[in-house]
Coordinates of C-alpha atoms and ligand atoms in Angstrom, one line a residue:
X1328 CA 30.0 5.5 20.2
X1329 CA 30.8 3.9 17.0
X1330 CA 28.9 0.6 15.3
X1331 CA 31.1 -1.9 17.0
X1332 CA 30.3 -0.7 20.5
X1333 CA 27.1 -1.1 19.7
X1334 CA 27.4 -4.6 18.2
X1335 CA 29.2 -5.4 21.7
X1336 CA 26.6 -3.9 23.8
X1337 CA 24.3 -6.0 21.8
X1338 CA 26.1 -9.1 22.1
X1339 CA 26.3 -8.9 26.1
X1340 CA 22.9 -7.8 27.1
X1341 CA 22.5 -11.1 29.1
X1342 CA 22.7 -10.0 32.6
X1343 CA 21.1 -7.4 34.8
X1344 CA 24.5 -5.5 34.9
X1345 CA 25.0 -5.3 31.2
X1346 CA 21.0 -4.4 31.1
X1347 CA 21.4 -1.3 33.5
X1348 CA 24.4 -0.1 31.5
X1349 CA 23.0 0.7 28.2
X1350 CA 22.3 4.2 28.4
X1351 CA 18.7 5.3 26.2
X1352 CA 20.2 7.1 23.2
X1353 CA 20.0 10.6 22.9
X1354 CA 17.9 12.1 20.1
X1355 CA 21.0 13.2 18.3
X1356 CA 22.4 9.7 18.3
X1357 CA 19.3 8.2 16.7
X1358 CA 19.5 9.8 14.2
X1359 CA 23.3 9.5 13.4
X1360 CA 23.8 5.7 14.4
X1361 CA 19.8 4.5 14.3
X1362 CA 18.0 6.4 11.6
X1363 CA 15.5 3.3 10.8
X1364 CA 16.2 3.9 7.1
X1365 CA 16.7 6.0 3.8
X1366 CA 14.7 8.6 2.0
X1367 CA 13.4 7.4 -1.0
X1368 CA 12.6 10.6 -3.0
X1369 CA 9.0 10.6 -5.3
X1370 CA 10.1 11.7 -9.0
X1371 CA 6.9 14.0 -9.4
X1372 CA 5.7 17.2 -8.0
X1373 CA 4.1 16.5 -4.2
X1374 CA 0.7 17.9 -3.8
X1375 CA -0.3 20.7 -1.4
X1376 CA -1.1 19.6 2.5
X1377 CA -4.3 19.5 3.6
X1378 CA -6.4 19.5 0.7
X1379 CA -7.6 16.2 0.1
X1380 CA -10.4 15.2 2.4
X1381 CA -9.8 12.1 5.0
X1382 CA -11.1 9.4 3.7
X1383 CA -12.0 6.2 6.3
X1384 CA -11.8 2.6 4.3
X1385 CA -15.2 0.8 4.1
X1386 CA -16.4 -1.2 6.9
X1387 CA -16.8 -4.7 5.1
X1388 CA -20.1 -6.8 4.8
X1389 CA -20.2 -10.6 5.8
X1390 CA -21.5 -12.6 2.9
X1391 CA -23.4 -14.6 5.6
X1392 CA -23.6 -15.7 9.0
X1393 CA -24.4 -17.8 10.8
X1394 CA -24.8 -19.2 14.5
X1395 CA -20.9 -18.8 15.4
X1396 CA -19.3 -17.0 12.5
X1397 CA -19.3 -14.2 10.3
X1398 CA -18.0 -15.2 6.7
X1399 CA -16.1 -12.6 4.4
X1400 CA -14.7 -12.7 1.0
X1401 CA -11.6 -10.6 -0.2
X1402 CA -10.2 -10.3 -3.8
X1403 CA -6.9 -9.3 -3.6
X1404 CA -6.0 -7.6 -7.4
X1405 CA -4.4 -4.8 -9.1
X1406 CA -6.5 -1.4 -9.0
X1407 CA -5.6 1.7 -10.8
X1408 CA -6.0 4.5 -7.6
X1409 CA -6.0 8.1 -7.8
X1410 CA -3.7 9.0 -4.5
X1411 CA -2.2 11.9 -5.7
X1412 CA -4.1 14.4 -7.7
X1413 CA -4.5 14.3 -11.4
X1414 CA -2.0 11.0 -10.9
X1415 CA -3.2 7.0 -11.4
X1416 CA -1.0 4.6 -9.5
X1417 CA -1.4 1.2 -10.0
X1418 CA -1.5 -0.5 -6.4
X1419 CA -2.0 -4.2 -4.9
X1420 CA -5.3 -3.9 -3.5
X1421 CA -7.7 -6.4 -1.0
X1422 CA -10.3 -5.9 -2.4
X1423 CA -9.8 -2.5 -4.5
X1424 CA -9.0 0.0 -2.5
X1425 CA -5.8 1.2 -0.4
X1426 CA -6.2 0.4 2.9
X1427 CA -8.2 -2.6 1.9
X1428 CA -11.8 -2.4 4.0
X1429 CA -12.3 -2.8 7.5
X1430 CA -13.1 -5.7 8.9
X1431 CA -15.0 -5.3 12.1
X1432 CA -15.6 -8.2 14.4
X1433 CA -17.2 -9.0 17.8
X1434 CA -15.1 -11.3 20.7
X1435 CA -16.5 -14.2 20.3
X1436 CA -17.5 -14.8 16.5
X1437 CA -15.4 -16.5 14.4
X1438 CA -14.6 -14.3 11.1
X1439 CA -14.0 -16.5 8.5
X1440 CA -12.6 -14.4 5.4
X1441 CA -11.8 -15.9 2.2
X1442 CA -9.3 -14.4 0.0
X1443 CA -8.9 -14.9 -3.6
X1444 CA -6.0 -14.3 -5.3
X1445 CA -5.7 -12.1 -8.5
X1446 CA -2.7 -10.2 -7.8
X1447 CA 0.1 -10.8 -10.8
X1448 CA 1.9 -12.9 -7.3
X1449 CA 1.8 -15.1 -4.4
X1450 CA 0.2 -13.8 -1.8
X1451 CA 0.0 -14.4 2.4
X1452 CA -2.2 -12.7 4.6
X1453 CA -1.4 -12.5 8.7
X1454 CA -3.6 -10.9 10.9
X1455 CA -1.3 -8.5 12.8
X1456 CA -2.3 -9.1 16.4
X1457 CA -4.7 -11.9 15.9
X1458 CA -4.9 -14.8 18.4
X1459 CA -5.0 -16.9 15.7
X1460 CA -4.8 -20.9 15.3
X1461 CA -1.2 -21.6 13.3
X1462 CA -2.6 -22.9 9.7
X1463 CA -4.2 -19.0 9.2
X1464 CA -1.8 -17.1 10.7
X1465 CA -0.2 -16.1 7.5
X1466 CA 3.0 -18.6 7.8
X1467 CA 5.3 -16.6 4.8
X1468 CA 5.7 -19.7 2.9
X1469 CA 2.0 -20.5 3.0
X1470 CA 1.4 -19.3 -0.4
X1471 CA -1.9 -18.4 -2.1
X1472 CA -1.0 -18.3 -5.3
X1473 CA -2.9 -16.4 -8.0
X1474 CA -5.7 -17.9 -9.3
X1475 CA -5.3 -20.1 -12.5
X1476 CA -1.3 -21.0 -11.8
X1477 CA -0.9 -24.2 -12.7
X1478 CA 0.7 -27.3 -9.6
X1479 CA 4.2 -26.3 -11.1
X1480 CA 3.9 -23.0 -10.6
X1481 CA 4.5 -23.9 -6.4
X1482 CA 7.7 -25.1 -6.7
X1483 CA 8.9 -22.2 -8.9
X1484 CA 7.3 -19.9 -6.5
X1485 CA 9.1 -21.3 -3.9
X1486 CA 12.0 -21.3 -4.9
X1487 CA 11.5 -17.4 -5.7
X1488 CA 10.6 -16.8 -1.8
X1489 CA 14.0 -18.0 -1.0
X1490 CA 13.0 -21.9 0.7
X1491 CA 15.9 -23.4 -0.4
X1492 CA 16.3 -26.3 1.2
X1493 CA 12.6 -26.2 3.1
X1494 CA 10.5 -29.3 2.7
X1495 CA 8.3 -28.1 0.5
X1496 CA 5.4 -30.7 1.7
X1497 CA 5.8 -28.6 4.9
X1498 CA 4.4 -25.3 3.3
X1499 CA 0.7 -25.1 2.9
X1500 CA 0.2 -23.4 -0.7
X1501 CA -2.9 -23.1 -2.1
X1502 CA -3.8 -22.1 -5.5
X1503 CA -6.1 -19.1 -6.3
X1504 CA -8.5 -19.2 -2.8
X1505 CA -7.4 -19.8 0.8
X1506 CA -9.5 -19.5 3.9
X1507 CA -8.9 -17.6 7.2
X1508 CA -9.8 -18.7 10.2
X1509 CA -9.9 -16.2 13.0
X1510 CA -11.9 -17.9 16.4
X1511 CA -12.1 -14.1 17.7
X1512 CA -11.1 -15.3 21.0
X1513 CA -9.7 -12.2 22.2
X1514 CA -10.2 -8.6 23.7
X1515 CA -11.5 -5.6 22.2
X1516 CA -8.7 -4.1 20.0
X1517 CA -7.3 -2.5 16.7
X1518 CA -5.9 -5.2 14.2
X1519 CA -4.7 -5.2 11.1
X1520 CA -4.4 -7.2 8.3
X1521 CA -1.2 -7.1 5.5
X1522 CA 0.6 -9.1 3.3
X1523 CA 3.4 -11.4 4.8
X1524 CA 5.0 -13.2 2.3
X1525 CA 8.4 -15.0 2.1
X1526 CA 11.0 -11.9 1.3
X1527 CA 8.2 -9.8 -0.9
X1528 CA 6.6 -8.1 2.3
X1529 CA 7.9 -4.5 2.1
X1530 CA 7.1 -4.2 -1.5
X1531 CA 3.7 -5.8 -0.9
X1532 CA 2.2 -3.5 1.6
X1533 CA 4.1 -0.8 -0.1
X1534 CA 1.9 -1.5 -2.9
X1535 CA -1.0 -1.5 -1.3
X1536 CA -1.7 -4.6 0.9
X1537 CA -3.0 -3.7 4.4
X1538 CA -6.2 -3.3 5.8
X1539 CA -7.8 -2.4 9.5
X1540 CA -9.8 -5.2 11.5
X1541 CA -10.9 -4.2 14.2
X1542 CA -12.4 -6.2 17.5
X1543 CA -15.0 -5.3 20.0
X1544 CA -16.7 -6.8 22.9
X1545 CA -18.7 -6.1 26.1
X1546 CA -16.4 -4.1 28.3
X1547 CA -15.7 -1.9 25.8
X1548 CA -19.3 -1.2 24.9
X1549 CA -20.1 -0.5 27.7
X1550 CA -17.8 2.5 28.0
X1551 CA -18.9 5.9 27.4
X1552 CA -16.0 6.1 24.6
X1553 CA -16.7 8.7 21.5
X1554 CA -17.7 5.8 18.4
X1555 CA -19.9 5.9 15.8
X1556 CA -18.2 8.6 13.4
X1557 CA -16.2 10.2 16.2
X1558 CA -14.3 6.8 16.4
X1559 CA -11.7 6.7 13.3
X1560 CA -9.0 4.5 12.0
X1561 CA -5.6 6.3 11.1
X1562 CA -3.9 4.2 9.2
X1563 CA -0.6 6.9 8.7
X1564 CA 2.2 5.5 5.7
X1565 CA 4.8 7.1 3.9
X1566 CA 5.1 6.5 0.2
X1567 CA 7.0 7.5 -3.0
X1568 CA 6.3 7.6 -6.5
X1569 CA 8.2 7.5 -9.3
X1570 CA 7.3 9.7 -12.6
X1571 CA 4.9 7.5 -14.2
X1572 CA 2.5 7.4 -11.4
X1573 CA 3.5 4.1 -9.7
X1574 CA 4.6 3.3 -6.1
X1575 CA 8.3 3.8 -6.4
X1576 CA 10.6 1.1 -4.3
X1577 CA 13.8 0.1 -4.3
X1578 CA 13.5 -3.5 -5.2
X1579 CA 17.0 -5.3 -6.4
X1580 CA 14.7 -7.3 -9.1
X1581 CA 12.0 -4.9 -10.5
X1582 CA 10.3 -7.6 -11.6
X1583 CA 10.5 -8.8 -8.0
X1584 CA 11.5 -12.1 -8.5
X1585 CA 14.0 -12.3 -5.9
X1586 CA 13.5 -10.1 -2.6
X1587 CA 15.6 -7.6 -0.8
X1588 CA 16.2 -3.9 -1.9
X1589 CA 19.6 -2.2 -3.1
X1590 CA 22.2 -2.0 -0.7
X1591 CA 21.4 1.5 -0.4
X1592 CA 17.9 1.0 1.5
X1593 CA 18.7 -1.9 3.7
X1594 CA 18.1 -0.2 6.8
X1595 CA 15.0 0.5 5.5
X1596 CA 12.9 2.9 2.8
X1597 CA 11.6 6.1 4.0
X1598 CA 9.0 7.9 1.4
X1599 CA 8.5 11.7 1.4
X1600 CA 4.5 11.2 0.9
X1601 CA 2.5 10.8 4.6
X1602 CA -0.7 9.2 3.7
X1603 CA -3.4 9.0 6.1
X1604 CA -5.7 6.1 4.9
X1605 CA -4.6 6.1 1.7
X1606 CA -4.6 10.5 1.3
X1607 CA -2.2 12.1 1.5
X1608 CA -1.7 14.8 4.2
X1609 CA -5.2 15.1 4.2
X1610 CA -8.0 17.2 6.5
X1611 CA -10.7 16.6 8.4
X1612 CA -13.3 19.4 10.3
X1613 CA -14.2 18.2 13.5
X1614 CA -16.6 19.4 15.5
X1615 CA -15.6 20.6 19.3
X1616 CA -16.4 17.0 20.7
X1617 CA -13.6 14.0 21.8
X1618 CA -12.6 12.0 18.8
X1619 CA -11.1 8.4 19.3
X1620 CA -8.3 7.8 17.2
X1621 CA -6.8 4.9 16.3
X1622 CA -3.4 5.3 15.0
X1623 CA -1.6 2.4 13.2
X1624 CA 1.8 2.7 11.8
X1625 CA 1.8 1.2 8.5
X1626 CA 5.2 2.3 7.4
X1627 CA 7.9 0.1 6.0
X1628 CA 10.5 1.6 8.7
X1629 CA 9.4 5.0 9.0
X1630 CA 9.2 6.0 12.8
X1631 CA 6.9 9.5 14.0
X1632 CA 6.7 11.5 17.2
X1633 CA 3.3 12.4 16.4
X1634 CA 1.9 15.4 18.3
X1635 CA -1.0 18.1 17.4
X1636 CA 0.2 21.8 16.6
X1637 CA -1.2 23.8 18.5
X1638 CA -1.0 22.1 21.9
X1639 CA -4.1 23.0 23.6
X1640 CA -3.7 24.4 26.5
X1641 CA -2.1 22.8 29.2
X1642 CA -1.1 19.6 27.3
X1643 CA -1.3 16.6 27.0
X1644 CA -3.4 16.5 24.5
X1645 CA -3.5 13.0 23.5
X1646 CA -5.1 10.5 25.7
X1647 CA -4.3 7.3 25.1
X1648 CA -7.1 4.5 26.2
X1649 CA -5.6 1.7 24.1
X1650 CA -2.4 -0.2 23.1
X1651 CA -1.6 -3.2 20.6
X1652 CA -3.9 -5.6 22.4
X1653 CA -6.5 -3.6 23.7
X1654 CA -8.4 -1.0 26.2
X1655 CA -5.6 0.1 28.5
X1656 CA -6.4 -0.3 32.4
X1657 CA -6.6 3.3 33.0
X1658 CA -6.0 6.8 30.3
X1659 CA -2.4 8.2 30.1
X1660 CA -2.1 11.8 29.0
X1661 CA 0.8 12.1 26.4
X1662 CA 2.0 15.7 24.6
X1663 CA 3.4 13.2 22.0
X1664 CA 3.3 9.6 20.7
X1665 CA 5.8 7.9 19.3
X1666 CA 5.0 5.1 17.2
X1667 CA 7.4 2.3 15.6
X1668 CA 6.0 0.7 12.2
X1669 CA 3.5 -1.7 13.2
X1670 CA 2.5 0.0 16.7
X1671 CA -0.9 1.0 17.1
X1672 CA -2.2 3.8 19.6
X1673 CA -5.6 4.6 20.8
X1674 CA -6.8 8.1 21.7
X1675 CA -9.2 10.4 22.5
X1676 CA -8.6 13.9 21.5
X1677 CA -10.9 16.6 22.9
X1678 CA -11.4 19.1 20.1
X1679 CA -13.6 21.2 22.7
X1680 CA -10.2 21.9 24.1
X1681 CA -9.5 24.4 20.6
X1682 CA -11.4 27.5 19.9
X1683 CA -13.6 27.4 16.8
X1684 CA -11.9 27.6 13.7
X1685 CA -8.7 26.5 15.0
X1686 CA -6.7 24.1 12.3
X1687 CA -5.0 21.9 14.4
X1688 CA -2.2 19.7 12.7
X1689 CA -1.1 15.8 13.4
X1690 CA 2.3 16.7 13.2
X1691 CA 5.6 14.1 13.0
X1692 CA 8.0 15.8 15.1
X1693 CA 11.0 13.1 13.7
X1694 CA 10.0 14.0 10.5
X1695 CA 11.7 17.0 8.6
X1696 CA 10.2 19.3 5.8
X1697 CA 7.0 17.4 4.0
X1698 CA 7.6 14.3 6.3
X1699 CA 7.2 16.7 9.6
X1700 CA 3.4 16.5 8.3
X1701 CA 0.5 14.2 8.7
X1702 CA -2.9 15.6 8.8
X1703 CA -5.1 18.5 9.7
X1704 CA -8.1 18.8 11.6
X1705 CA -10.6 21.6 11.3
X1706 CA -12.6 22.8 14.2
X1707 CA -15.6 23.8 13.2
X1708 CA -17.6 26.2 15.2
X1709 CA -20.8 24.2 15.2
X1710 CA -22.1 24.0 19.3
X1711 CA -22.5 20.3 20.2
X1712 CA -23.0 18.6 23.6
X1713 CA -20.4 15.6 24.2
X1714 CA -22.1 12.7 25.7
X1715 CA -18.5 10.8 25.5
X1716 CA -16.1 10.8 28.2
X1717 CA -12.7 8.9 29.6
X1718 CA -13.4 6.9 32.4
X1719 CA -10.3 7.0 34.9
X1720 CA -11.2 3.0 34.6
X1721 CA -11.0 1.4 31.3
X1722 CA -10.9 -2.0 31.7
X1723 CA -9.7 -5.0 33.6
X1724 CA -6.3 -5.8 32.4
X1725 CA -4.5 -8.8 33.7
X1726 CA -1.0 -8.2 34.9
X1727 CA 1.1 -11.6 33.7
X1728 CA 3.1 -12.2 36.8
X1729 CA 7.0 -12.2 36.6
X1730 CA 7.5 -14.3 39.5
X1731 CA 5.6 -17.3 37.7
X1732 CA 7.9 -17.2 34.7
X1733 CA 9.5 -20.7 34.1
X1734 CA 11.8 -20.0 31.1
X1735 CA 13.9 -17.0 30.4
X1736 CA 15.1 -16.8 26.7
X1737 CA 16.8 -14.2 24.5
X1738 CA 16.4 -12.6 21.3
X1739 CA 19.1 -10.4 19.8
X1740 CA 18.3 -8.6 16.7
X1741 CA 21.4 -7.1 14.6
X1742 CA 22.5 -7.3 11.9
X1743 CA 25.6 -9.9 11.1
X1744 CA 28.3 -10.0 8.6
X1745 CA 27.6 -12.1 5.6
X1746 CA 24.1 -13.0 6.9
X1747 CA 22.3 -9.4 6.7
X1748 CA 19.8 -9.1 9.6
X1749 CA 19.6 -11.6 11.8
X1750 CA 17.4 -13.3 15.4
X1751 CA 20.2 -14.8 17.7
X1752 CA 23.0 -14.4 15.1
X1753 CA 21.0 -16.4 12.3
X1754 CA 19.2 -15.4 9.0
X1755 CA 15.5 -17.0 8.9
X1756 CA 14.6 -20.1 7.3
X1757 CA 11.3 -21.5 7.6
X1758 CA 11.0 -24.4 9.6
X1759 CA 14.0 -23.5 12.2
X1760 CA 12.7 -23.4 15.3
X1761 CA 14.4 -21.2 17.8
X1762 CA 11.9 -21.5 20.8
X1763 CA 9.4 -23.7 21.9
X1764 CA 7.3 -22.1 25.0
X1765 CA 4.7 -24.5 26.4
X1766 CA 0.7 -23.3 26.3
X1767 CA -0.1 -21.5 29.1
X1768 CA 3.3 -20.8 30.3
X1769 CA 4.5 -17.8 31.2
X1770 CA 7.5 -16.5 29.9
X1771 CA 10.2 -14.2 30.4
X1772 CA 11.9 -12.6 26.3
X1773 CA 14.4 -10.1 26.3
X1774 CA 15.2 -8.4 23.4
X1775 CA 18.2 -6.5 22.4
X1776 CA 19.1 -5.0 19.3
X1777 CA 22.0 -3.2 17.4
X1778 CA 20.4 -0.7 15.7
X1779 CA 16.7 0.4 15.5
X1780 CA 14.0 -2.6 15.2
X1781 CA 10.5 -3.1 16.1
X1782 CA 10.0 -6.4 17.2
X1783 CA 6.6 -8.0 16.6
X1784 CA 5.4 -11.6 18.3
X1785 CA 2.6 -13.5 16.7
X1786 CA -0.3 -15.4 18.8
X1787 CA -0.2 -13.3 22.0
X1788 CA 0.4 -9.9 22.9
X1789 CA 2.9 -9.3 25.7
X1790 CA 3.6 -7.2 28.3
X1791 CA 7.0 -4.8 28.7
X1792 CA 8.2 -5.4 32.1
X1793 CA 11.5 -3.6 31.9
X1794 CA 13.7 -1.4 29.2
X1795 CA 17.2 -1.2 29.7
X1796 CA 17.3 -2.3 33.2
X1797 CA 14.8 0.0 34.5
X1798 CA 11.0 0.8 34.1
X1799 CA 9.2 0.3 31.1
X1800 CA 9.1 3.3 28.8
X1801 CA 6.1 5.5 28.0
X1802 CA 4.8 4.0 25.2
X1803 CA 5.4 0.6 27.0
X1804 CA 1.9 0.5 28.6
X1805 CA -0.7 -2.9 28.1
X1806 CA -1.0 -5.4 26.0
X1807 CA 1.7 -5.4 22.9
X1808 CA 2.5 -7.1 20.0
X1809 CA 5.2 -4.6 18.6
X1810 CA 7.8 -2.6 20.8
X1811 CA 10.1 -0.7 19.3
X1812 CA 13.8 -0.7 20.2
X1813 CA 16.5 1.8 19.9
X1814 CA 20.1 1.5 19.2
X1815 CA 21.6 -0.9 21.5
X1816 CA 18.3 -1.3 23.3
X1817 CA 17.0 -4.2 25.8
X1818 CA 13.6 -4.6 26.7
X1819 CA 12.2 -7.1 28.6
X1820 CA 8.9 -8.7 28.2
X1821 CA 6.4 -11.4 29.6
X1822 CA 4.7 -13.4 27.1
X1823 CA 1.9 -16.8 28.0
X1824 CA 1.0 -18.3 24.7
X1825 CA -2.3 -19.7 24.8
X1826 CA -5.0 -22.0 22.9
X1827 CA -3.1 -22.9 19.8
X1828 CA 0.2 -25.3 19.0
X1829 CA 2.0 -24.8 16.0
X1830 CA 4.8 -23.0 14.3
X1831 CA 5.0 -19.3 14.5
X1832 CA 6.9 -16.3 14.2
X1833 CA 8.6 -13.5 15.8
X1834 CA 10.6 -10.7 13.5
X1835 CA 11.6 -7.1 13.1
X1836 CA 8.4 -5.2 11.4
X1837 CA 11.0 -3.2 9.5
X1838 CA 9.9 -5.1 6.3
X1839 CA 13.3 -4.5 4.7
X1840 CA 14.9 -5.8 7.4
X1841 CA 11.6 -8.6 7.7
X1842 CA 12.4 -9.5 3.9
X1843 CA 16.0 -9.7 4.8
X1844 CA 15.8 -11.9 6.8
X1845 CA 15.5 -11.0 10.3
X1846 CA 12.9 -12.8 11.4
X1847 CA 12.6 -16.3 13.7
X1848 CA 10.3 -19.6 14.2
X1849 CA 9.0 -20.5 17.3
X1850 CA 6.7 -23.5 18.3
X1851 CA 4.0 -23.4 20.5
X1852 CA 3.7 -26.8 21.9
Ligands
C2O2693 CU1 2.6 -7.3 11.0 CU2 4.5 -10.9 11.2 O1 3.6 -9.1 11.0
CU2694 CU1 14.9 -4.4 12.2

């Protein structure tokens, strides 16, 4: 099937008939036709696997609180890390470290975080997944630029991030310190935190920008789920670097002054490093108790099949209890996850399921040579009792119900001559609204793409009701925010925005394909 069949497929994927007739691509054709990207190769010798220790990013103090709120402060700037051995990388940092620290919340509070700005560049920080009120979601054009530019310095910024025609009054910049609102008005779940400005988003959490923020509440509390140290953020991203230490990407404009990477990389960069919170291919011991995971893809474009090698016996070895948005209703057993940029996965792992001493590795099964590699755990031998378990229950999950939808709209995702990537056959500009769902309604999106794309909504998760005319897939289960389509893919989804009018966004979490373009207003009204 060549690129033009796809582009038709894409093109047609209006009706139930055309839905039931695209086939799910074989694994051989994803890689021929969809392969999410390019390998960017590092210009240094790679370090051995599984020597570096697993590091887990700093949970971060409140400054204060108070009745309602918790209140955080955030310096995004330059930091000289030491990710590979013996090397110094100069990275883009909240707060000095890659990931950036953890900010951990309760359902309920507000977190108020205020980030300063010393990065050499406008910055824009969305919080990926948060129900979040429209002047702190991270708009791309709502700049925070770096402390000390001067008024000027706005307009020549934004002219840089490609707004061209935008009324500018219309963009909320700010100059060295911007406040975050986040009400916390939402369930239990693993966030996350990057950098989502105007055209500069791949190379900015390439660099370094991304953090975890993680929500919990009541129901989740009460669940006799593995926490404390036995509950641990994996935040897994592929890298490069080039000979002098730095992050290497394949920017048009080294100086990154206008977006978009060589033609080479515009399906997407790939590195050859897999770091695991910042390590790379580091190793953890374990002891022979269950582990919660939670995985988060913070790849560019990268997409794994992650799966542990050995299986123990009798499978299924990771259990997953959570999705974008939260506790899943009930556990599903999976010998392997696969996970689009963006995605996040809960699990629980039972090491007790491994003999001592066993080195069990997080494998990417899509991956080939160094990338087929994530992490390693080490069972230790040490005999512990496991007061965690997996209730067959996990939570009450609300089922959004098709038969109430009032508006059914489309989204197709491909990429067009002339324009690059495009939503509906158009590149982004800011202010274009393409939708404009009403609070509180629910409604029926249906996505279809070209080639590979992860397609991320902002305000309210979603839930997959359909892929390719027939039942969701696998990793379709609860609450998302990100689903990842294939090659000439449709998927369909129910959506009910809620609490919060304004402008926001949905797009492809590729972030080359993001900064190129392919991403879409909508208005909550
Ligand atoms: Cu994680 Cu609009 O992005
Ligand atoms: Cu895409």
């Amino acid at each position: 099937m060549n690129r033009r069949r796809f582009l038709g497929i894409g093109a047609s994927v209006l009706g139930a008939g055309a839905l039931a007739a695209v086939a799910v691509p074989s694994a051989a054709r994803l890689l021929a036709e969809g392969r999410p990207g390019r390998l960017l190769s590092s210009e240094l010798d790679l370090p051995e696997a599984f020597r570096a220790p697993l590091p887990v990013p700093a949970v971060l103090s409140p400054v204060r609180n108070d009745g309602t709120s918790d209140y955080y402060e955030i310096t995004q700037r330059t930091a000289t890390l030491e990710i590979l051995p013996g090397v110094r990388t100069e990275a883009w940092t909240y707060g000095g470290s890659f990931p950036g620290p953890t900010v951990v919340t309760r359902t309920g509070r507000a977190a108020v975080v205020k980030h300063r700005n010393e990065l050499p560049v406008p910055s824009v920080t969305h919080l990926h997944g948060g129900h979040t009120p429209a002047d702190s979601d991270g708009y791309p054009v709502d700049l925070l630029l770096p402390v000390g530019s001067s008024a000027d310095a706005a307009h020549a910024m934004s002219g840089m991030a490609g707004m061209a025609g935008m009324d500018h009054a219309a963009a909320r910049t700010a100059v060295g310190e911007r406040t975050y609102t986040y009400p916390g008005m939402q369930r239990a779940a693993t966030l996350w935190y990057h950098d989502h400005r105007m055209g500069f988003t791949g190379p900015g959490v390439w660099r370094g920008l991304a953090g975890f923020h993680l929500v919990h509440d009541d129901e989740e509390a009460a669940l006799p789920l593995p926490r404390g140290e036995r509950d641990l953020p994996l935040m897994i991203a592929d890298r490069s670097f080039a000979a002098d230490g730095s992050f290497r990407y394949p920017a048009v404009d080294p100086r990154l002054a206008e977006p978009g990477v060589t033609d080479a990389y515009a399906n997407g960069v790939l590195g050859d490093v897999i770091l695991v919170n910042g390590a790379p291919w580091p190793r953890l011991d374990v002891d022979r108790v269950r582990y919660r995971l939670r995985l988060l893809n913070a790849s560019n474009a990268r997409l794994y099949r992650l799966e542990l090698d050995p299986q123990p016996a009798g499978g299924g070895a990771l259990v997953q209890i959570g999705s974008d948005g939260g506790l899943l209703a009930a556990p599903i057993r999976h010998d392997g996850i696969e996970i689009a940029p963006a995605e996040r996965f809960d699990v629980v792992v039972d090491f007790s399921r491994y003999a001592p001493g066993t080195r069990v590795r997080l494998v990417n099964r899509f991956g080939s040579g160094r990338t087929a590699e994530v992490m390693r755990f080490d069972v230790t031998a040490k005999q512990l009792t496991d007061d965690a378990t997996v209730p067959d229950r996990l939570a009450a999950v609300e089922a959004l119900d098709a038969s109430a939808v009032v508006t059914t709209r489309d989204f197709t995702f491909r990429r067009s001559r002339g324009d690059g990537w495009t939503v509906n056959g158009r590149p982004y500009r800011p202010g274009r609204s393409i939708a404009t769902p009403a609070l509180g309604a629910v409604e029926r999106w249906r996505f279809s793409t070209d080639l590979h794309h992860p397609v991320h909504v902002h305000l309210d998760h979603f839930q997959v009701i359909g892929r390719n005319g027939a039942d969701p897939g696998p990793y379709d289960a609860g609450w998302k925010d990100t689903v990842d389509l294939r090659p000439a893919e449709a998927v369909e989804v129910l959506v009910r925005f809620t609490d919060y009018a304004g402008a926001y966004m949905l797009h492809c979490h590729n972030l080359e394909h993001e900064d190129m373009a392919m991403m879409a207003d909508f208005t909550v009204r």
